Amino acid sequence: MWPGILYDGFRWAAAADPTAQLCLNDYDLITSDDWYQMVQLVKDMKAVGVPIHCIAVQAYVSTQDRPTPAYMKPRLDALAALNLSILITEYNFFSYWDGGKPVWNGTEAEQAKLHEEYVRFWFSVPYIKAIILW
């Protein structure tokens, strides 16, 4: 069944609306080594003609173990090498999870400093086409 159902979903969406921008949206692409699996999945999709236009990178960033721009850049570069647009989605900082929700327990100044660092970095990367706060 997998990944055929995913491929079919993209094909059906493209047939229903040929102008739709079809994206894969996943987490841990900039916070761990899951990016490699996404690269392979997209290569496989493209190899069999599945329509795909972008990769959406969920950016839940833990203040306990947050990725630096130097850590994120090669992962984002590998995704961008697939010749798709990259979107940063579900962007937020959290201190811990509670009941399935991210919780921030820092100060507003700390959060502002983190936003400045990350937004400046992401805007400096030309293939990132959008940043969506969560």
PDB file of C-alpha atoms in Angstrom:
ATOM      1  CA  MET A   1       0.000   0.000   0.000  1.00  0.00           C
ATOM      2  CA  TRP A   2       2.746   2.478   0.960  1.00  0.00           C
ATOM      3  CA  PRO A   3       4.003   4.529  -0.837  1.00  0.00           C
ATOM      4  CA  GLY A   4       1.474   3.934  -3.619  1.00  0.00           C
ATOM      5  CA  ILE A   5      -1.348   5.634  -1.744  1.00  0.00           C
ATOM      6  CA  LEU A   6       0.828   8.729  -1.263  1.00  0.00           C
ATOM      7  CA  TYR A   7       1.705   8.776  -4.952  1.00  0.00           C
ATOM      8  CA  ASP A   8      -1.955   8.368  -5.899  1.00  0.00           C
ATOM      9  CA  GLY A   9      -2.972  11.195  -3.565  1.00  0.00           C
ATOM     10  CA  PHE A  10      -0.591  13.577  -5.304  1.00  0.00           C
ATOM     11  CA  ARG A  11      -1.775  12.420  -8.727  1.00  0.00           C
ATOM     12  CA  TRP A  12      -5.439  12.813  -7.765  1.00  0.00           C
ATOM     13  CA  ALA A  13      -4.811  16.290  -6.354  1.00  0.00           C
ATOM     14  CA  ALA A  14      -3.014  17.349  -9.545  1.00  0.00           C
ATOM     15  CA  ALA A  15      -5.853  15.985 -11.663  1.00  0.00           C
ATOM     16  CA  ALA A  16      -8.432  17.844  -9.566  1.00  0.00           C
ATOM     17  CA  ASP A  17      -6.500  21.132  -9.750  1.00  0.00           C
ATOM     18  CA  PRO A  18      -3.601  21.279 -12.208  1.00  0.00           C
ATOM     19  CA  THR A  19      -2.549  24.666 -10.788  1.00  0.00           C
ATOM     20  CA  ALA A  20      -2.185  23.381  -7.203  1.00  0.00           C
ATOM     21  CA  GLN A  21       1.276  23.511  -5.635  1.00  0.00           C
ATOM     22  CA  LEU A  22       1.699  20.061  -4.100  1.00  0.00           C
ATOM     23  CA  CYS A  23       3.974  19.782  -1.088  1.00  0.00           C
ATOM     24  CA  LEU A  24       5.195  17.139   1.291  1.00  0.00           C
ATOM     25  CA  ASN A  25       5.136  18.483   4.857  1.00  0.00           C
ATOM     26  CA  ASP A  26       7.166  16.710   7.551  1.00  0.00           C
ATOM     27  CA  TYR A  27       8.950  17.247  10.855  1.00  0.00           C
ATOM     28  CA  ASP A  28      12.514  16.490  11.988  1.00  0.00           C
ATOM     29  CA  LEU A  29      13.983  17.522   8.649  1.00  0.00           C
ATOM     30  CA  ILE A  30      16.141  20.213  10.298  1.00  0.00           C
ATOM     31  CA  THR A  31      16.364  18.822  13.817  1.00  0.00           C
ATOM     32  CA  SER A  32      17.589  15.276  13.144  1.00  0.00           C
ATOM     33  CA  ASP A  33      18.755  13.068  10.312  1.00  0.00           C
ATOM     34  CA  ASP A  34      15.289  12.350   8.887  1.00  0.00           C
ATOM     35  CA  TRP A  35      16.038  14.667   5.944  1.00  0.00           C
ATOM     36  CA  TYR A  36      17.799  11.843   4.097  1.00  0.00           C
ATOM     37  CA  GLN A  37      14.613   9.738   4.010  1.00  0.00           C
ATOM     38  CA  MET A  38      12.724  12.723   2.590  1.00  0.00           C
ATOM     39  CA  VAL A  39      15.355  13.173  -0.126  1.00  0.00           C
ATOM     40  CA  GLN A  40      14.976   9.525  -1.127  1.00  0.00           C
ATOM     41  CA  LEU A  41      11.169   9.644  -1.040  1.00  0.00           C
ATOM     42  CA  VAL A  42      11.075  12.700  -3.300  1.00  0.00           C
ATOM     43  CA  LYS A  43      13.608  11.151  -5.701  1.00  0.00           C
ATOM     44  CA  ASP A  44      11.419   8.047  -5.876  1.00  0.00           C
ATOM     45  CA  MET A  45       8.299  10.154  -6.479  1.00  0.00           C
ATOM     46  CA  LYS A  46       9.946  12.140  -9.242  1.00  0.00           C
ATOM     47  CA  ALA A  47      11.347   8.968 -10.845  1.00  0.00           C
ATOM     48  CA  VAL A  48       7.818   7.631 -11.437  1.00  0.00           C
ATOM     49  CA  GLY A  49       6.332  10.972 -12.480  1.00  0.00           C
ATOM     50  CA  VAL A  50       4.478  11.906  -9.308  1.00  0.00           C
ATOM     51  CA  PRO A  51       3.728  15.652  -9.373  1.00  0.00           C
ATOM     52  CA  ILE A  52       5.436  17.461  -6.499  1.00  0.00           C
ATOM     53  CA  HIS A  53       6.395  21.128  -6.240  1.00  0.00           C
ATOM     54  CA  CYS A  54       7.719  21.775  -2.763  1.00  0.00           C
ATOM     55  CA  ILE A  55       8.866  20.405   0.549  1.00  0.00           C
ATOM     56  CA  ALA A  56       7.451  21.947   3.690  1.00  0.00           C
ATOM     57  CA  VAL A  57       9.826  21.725   6.639  1.00  0.00           C
ATOM     58  CA  GLN A  58       8.071  21.776   9.994  1.00  0.00           C
ATOM     59  CA  ALA A  59      10.176  23.901  12.314  1.00  0.00           C
ATOM     60  CA  TYR A  60       9.262  22.968  15.854  1.00  0.00           C
ATOM     61  CA  VAL A  61      12.440  24.161  17.556  1.00  0.00           C
ATOM     62  CA  SER A  62      13.227  23.010  21.070  1.00  0.00           C
ATOM     63  CA  THR A  63      15.146  25.446  23.232  1.00  0.00           C
ATOM     64  CA  GLN A  64      16.731  22.418  24.934  1.00  0.00           C
ATOM     65  CA  ASP A  65      18.452  21.112  21.815  1.00  0.00           C
ATOM     66  CA  ARG A  66      17.946  23.623  19.066  1.00  0.00           C
ATOM     67  CA  PRO A  67      19.625  23.290  15.692  1.00  0.00           C
ATOM     68  CA  THR A  68      22.023  26.036  14.670  1.00  0.00           C
ATOM     69  CA  PRO A  69      22.007  27.540  11.185  1.00  0.00           C
ATOM     70  CA  ALA A  70      25.247  25.615  10.512  1.00  0.00           C
ATOM     71  CA  TYR A  71      23.452  22.373  11.411  1.00  0.00           C
ATOM     72  CA  MET A  72      20.346  23.188   9.348  1.00  0.00           C
ATOM     73  CA  LYS A  73      22.042  24.481   6.191  1.00  0.00           C
ATOM     74  CA  PRO A  74      23.373  21.188   4.747  1.00  0.00           C
ATOM     75  CA  ARG A  75      20.029  19.511   5.403  1.00  0.00           C
ATOM     76  CA  LEU A  76      18.153  22.305   3.670  1.00  0.00           C
ATOM     77  CA  ASP A  77      20.689  22.284   0.825  1.00  0.00           C
ATOM     78  CA  ALA A  78      20.133  18.550   0.298  1.00  0.00           C
ATOM     79  CA  LEU A  79      16.371  19.107   0.114  1.00  0.00           C
ATOM     80  CA  ALA A  80      16.782  22.083  -2.223  1.00  0.00           C
ATOM     81  CA  ALA A  81      19.010  20.006  -4.531  1.00  0.00           C
ATOM     82  CA  LEU A  82      15.804  18.206  -5.516  1.00  0.00           C
ATOM     83  CA  ASN A  83      14.849  21.393  -7.423  1.00  0.00           C
ATOM     84  CA  LEU A  84      11.727  22.044  -5.385  1.00  0.00           C
ATOM     85  CA  SER A  85      10.744  25.078  -3.368  1.00  0.00           C
ATOM     86  CA  ILE A  86      11.322  24.838   0.363  1.00  0.00           C
ATOM     87  CA  LEU A  87       8.789  26.222   2.850  1.00  0.00           C
ATOM     88  CA  ILE A  88       9.356  26.605   6.573  1.00  0.00           C
ATOM     89  CA  THR A  89       6.087  25.641   8.283  1.00  0.00           C
ATOM     90  CA  GLU A  90       4.800  25.305  11.812  1.00  0.00           C
ATOM     91  CA  TYR A  91       7.674  27.481  12.953  1.00  0.00           C
ATOM     92  CA  ASN A  92       7.786  28.009  16.695  1.00  0.00           C
ATOM     93  CA  PHE A  93      10.034  27.667  19.711  1.00  0.00           C
ATOM     94  CA  PHE A  94       9.102  25.537  22.668  1.00  0.00           C
ATOM     95  CA  SER A  95      10.584  24.657  26.025  1.00  0.00           C
ATOM     96  CA  TYR A  96       8.685  21.382  26.467  1.00  0.00           C
ATOM     97  CA  TRP A  97       5.547  19.551  25.353  1.00  0.00           C
ATOM     98  CA  ASP A  98       2.454  19.367  27.550  1.00  0.00           C
ATOM     99  CA  GLY A  99      -0.616  17.434  26.491  1.00  0.00           C
ATOM    100  CA  GLY A 100       0.522  17.330  22.881  1.00  0.00           C
ATOM    101  CA  LYS A 101       1.137  21.083  22.714  1.00  0.00           C
ATOM    102  CA  PRO A 102       4.400  23.009  22.689  1.00  0.00           C
ATOM    103  CA  VAL A 103       4.931  25.247  25.724  1.00  0.00           C
ATOM    104  CA  TRP A 104       7.242  28.258  25.920  1.00  0.00           C
ATOM    105  CA  ASN A 105       8.554  29.191  29.362  1.00  0.00           C
ATOM    106  CA  GLY A 106      11.212  31.736  28.429  1.00  0.00           C
ATOM    107  CA  THR A 107      11.003  35.498  28.323  1.00  0.00           C
ATOM    108  CA  GLU A 108       9.750  37.619  25.452  1.00  0.00           C
ATOM    109  CA  ALA A 109      13.290  38.963  24.985  1.00  0.00           C
ATOM    110  CA  GLU A 110      14.679  35.427  24.681  1.00  0.00           C
ATOM    111  CA  GLN A 111      12.028  34.517  22.160  1.00  0.00           C
ATOM    112  CA  ALA A 112      12.650  37.700  20.149  1.00  0.00           C
ATOM    113  CA  LYS A 113      16.379  36.942  20.000  1.00  0.00           C
ATOM    114  CA  LEU A 114      15.705  33.416  18.716  1.00  0.00           C
ATOM    115  CA  HIS A 115      13.233  34.684  16.104  1.00  0.00           C
ATOM    116  CA  GLU A 116      15.763  37.236  14.898  1.00  0.00           C
ATOM    117  CA  GLU A 117      18.448  34.561  14.502  1.00  0.00           C
ATOM    118  CA  TYR A 118      16.243  32.058  12.685  1.00  0.00           C
ATOM    119  CA  VAL A 119      14.269  34.443  10.490  1.00  0.00           C
ATOM    120  CA  ARG A 120      17.471  36.199   9.380  1.00  0.00           C
ATOM    121  CA  PHE A 121      19.006  32.843   8.520  1.00  0.00           C
ATOM    122  CA  TRP A 122      15.980  31.555   6.614  1.00  0.00           C
ATOM    123  CA  PHE A 123      15.567  34.811   4.671  1.00  0.00           C
ATOM    124  CA  SER A 124      19.235  34.530   3.660  1.00  0.00           C
ATOM    125  CA  VAL A 125      18.590  31.175   1.977  1.00  0.00           C
ATOM    126  CA  PRO A 126      17.256  31.904  -1.541  1.00  0.00           C
ATOM    127  CA  TYR A 127      15.345  28.667  -2.087  1.00  0.00           C
ATOM    128  CA  ILE A 128      13.178  29.122   1.023  1.00  0.00           C
ATOM    129  CA  LYS A 129       9.989  30.611  -0.388  1.00  0.00           C
ATOM    130  CA  ALA A 130       7.883  31.058   2.755  1.00  0.00           C
ATOM    131  CA  ILE A 131       8.053  31.052   6.534  1.00  0.00           C
ATOM    132  CA  ILE A 132       4.834  30.199   8.346  1.00  0.00           C
ATOM    133  CA  LEU A 133       4.596  30.802  12.097  1.00  0.00           C
ATOM    134  CA  TRP A 134       2.595  28.357  14.153  1.00  0.00           C
TER     135      TRP A 134
END
